[in-house]
Coordinates of C-alpha atoms in Angstrom, one line a residue:
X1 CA 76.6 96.5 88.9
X2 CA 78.2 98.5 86.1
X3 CA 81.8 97.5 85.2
X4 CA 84.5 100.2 86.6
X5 CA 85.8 102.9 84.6
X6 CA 89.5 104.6 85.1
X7 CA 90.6 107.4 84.0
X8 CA 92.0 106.8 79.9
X9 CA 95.1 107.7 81.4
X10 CA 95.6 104.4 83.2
X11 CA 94.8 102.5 79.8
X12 CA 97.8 101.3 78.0
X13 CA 97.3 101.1 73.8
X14 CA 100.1 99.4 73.3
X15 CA 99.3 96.1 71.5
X16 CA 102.5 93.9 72.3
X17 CA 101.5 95.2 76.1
X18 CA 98.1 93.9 75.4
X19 CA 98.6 90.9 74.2
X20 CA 100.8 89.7 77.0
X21 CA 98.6 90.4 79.3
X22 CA 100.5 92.2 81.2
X23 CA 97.9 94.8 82.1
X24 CA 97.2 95.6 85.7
X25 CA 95.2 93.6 87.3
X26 CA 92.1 95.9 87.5
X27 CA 92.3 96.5 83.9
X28 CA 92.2 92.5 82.2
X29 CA 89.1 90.8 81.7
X30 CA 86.9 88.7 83.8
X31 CA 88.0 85.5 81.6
X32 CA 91.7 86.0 81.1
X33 CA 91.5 86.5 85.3
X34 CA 89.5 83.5 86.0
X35 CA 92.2 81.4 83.6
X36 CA 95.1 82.9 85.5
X37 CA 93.8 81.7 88.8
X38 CA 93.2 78.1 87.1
X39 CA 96.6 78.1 85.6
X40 CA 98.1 79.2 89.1
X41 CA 96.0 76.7 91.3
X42 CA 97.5 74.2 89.0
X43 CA 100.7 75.1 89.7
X44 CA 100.2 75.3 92.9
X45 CA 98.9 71.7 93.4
X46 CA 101.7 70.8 91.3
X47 CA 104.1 72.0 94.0
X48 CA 101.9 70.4 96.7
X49 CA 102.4 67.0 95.4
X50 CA 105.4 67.4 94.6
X51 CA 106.6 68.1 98.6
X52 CA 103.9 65.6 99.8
X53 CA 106.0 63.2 97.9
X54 CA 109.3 63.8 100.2
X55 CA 107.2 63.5 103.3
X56 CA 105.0 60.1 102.1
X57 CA 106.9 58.3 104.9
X58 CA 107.2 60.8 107.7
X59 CA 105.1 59.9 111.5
X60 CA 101.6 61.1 110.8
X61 CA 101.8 63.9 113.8
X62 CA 104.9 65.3 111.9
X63 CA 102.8 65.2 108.7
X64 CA 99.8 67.0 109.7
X65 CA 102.3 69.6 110.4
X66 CA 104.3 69.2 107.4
X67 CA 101.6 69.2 105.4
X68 CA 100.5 73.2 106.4
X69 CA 103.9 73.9 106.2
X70 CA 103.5 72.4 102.4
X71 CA 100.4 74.1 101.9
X72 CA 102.3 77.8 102.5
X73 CA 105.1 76.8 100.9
X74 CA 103.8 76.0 97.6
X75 CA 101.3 78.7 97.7
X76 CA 104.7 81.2 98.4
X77 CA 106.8 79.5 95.4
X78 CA 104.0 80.4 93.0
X79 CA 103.9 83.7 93.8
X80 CA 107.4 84.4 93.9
X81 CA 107.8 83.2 90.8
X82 CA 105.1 85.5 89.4
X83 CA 106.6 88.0 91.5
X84 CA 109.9 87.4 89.4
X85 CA 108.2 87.7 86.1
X86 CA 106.8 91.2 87.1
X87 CA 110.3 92.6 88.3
X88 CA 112.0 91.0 85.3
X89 CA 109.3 92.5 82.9
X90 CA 109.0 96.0 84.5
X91 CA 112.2 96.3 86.7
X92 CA 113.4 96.9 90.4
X93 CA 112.7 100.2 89.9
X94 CA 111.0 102.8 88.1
X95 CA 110.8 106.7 87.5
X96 CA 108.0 109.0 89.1
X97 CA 107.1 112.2 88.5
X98 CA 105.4 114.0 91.0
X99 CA 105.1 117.8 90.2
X100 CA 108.2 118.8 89.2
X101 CA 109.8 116.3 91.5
X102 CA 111.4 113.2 89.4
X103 CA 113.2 110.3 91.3
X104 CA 113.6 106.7 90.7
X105 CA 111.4 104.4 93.4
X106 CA 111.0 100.8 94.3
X107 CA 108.7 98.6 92.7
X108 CA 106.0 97.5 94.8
X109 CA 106.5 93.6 93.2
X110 CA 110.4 93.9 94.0
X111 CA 109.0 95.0 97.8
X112 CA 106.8 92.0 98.1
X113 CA 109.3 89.4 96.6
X114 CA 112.1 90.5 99.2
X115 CA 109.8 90.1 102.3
X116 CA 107.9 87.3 100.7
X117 CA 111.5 85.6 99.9
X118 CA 112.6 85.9 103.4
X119 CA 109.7 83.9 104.8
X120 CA 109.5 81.3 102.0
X121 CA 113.3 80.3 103.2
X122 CA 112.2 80.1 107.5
X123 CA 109.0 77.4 106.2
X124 CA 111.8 75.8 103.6
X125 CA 114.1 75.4 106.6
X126 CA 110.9 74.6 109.3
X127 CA 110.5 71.3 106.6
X128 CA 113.8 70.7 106.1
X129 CA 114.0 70.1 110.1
X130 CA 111.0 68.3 110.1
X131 CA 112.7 65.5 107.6
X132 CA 115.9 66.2 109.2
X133 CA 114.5 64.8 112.6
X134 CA 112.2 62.1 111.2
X135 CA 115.7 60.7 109.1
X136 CA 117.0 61.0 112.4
X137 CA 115.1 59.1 114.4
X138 CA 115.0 56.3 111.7
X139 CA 119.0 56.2 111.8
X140 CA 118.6 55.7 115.7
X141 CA 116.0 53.3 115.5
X142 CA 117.3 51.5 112.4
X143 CA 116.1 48.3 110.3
X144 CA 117.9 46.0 112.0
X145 CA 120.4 45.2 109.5
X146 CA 123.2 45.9 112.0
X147 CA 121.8 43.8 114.4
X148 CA 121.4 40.7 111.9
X149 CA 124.9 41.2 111.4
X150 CA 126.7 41.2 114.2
X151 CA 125.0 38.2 115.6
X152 CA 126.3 36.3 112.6
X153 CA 129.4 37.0 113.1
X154 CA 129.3 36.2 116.8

């Protein structure tokens, strides 16, 4: 299959643009995409683990759930933090000219980062419940100690 063509109008010269790779994604190169998805899996996992870590000692049931929870959660961080680099590079907002018609319109990234935002703080808060009732249950439960205690002192 032949490689897509745009229109030369769609094709930035500027080098510093270039060599940022800050292209659109349709216009960068099989390679430079392929490394961006291994850079951002990494970071990904990276994020995994580093959540897994808080629930190592939570009640399995509560961990096959947490762990999904984990799974979008990490995922969602990754992308809102590209998501951030994109509005911070290119702005909230940008100029369009349509005809004669000129007005200033959202960028599609900032539009994504506000819904994604919103739904990356409701799984936060799911896991943060999920820890908050597993610490919960430990504190009623408890090691002990208390026990060992009191019938000391008695």
């Amino acid at each position: 299959m032949p490689p897509l063509k745009f229109h030369a109008s769609h094709q930035k010269t500027d080098d510093a643009r270039a060599s940022k790779n800050t292209q659109p994604m349709y216009m960068r190169g099989g390679y430079s995409l392929k490394m961006e998805n291994l850079e951002k899996e990494k970071r990904i996992k990276k994020e995994k683990l580093a959540l897994k870590r808080i629930f190592k000692n939570v009640d399995i049931k509560k961990r096959n759930l947490a762990e999904r929870l984990i799974d979008r959660a990490a995922f969602m961080k990754v992308v809102l933090e590209d998501l951030e680099e994109c509005i911070k590079r290119d702005g909230s907002t940008y100029r369009m000219e349509q005809g004669k018609q000129k007005m200033i319109v959202e960028n599609p990234a900032q539009k994504t980062y506000n819904t994604m935002i919103n739904r990356y703080a409701i799984v936060q808060k799911q896991l943060n419940d999920l820890l908050n009732k597993e610490m919960a249950e430990i504190r009623e439960i408890g090691d002990g100690f208390e026990e060992f205690v009191s019938d000391r002192i008695t």
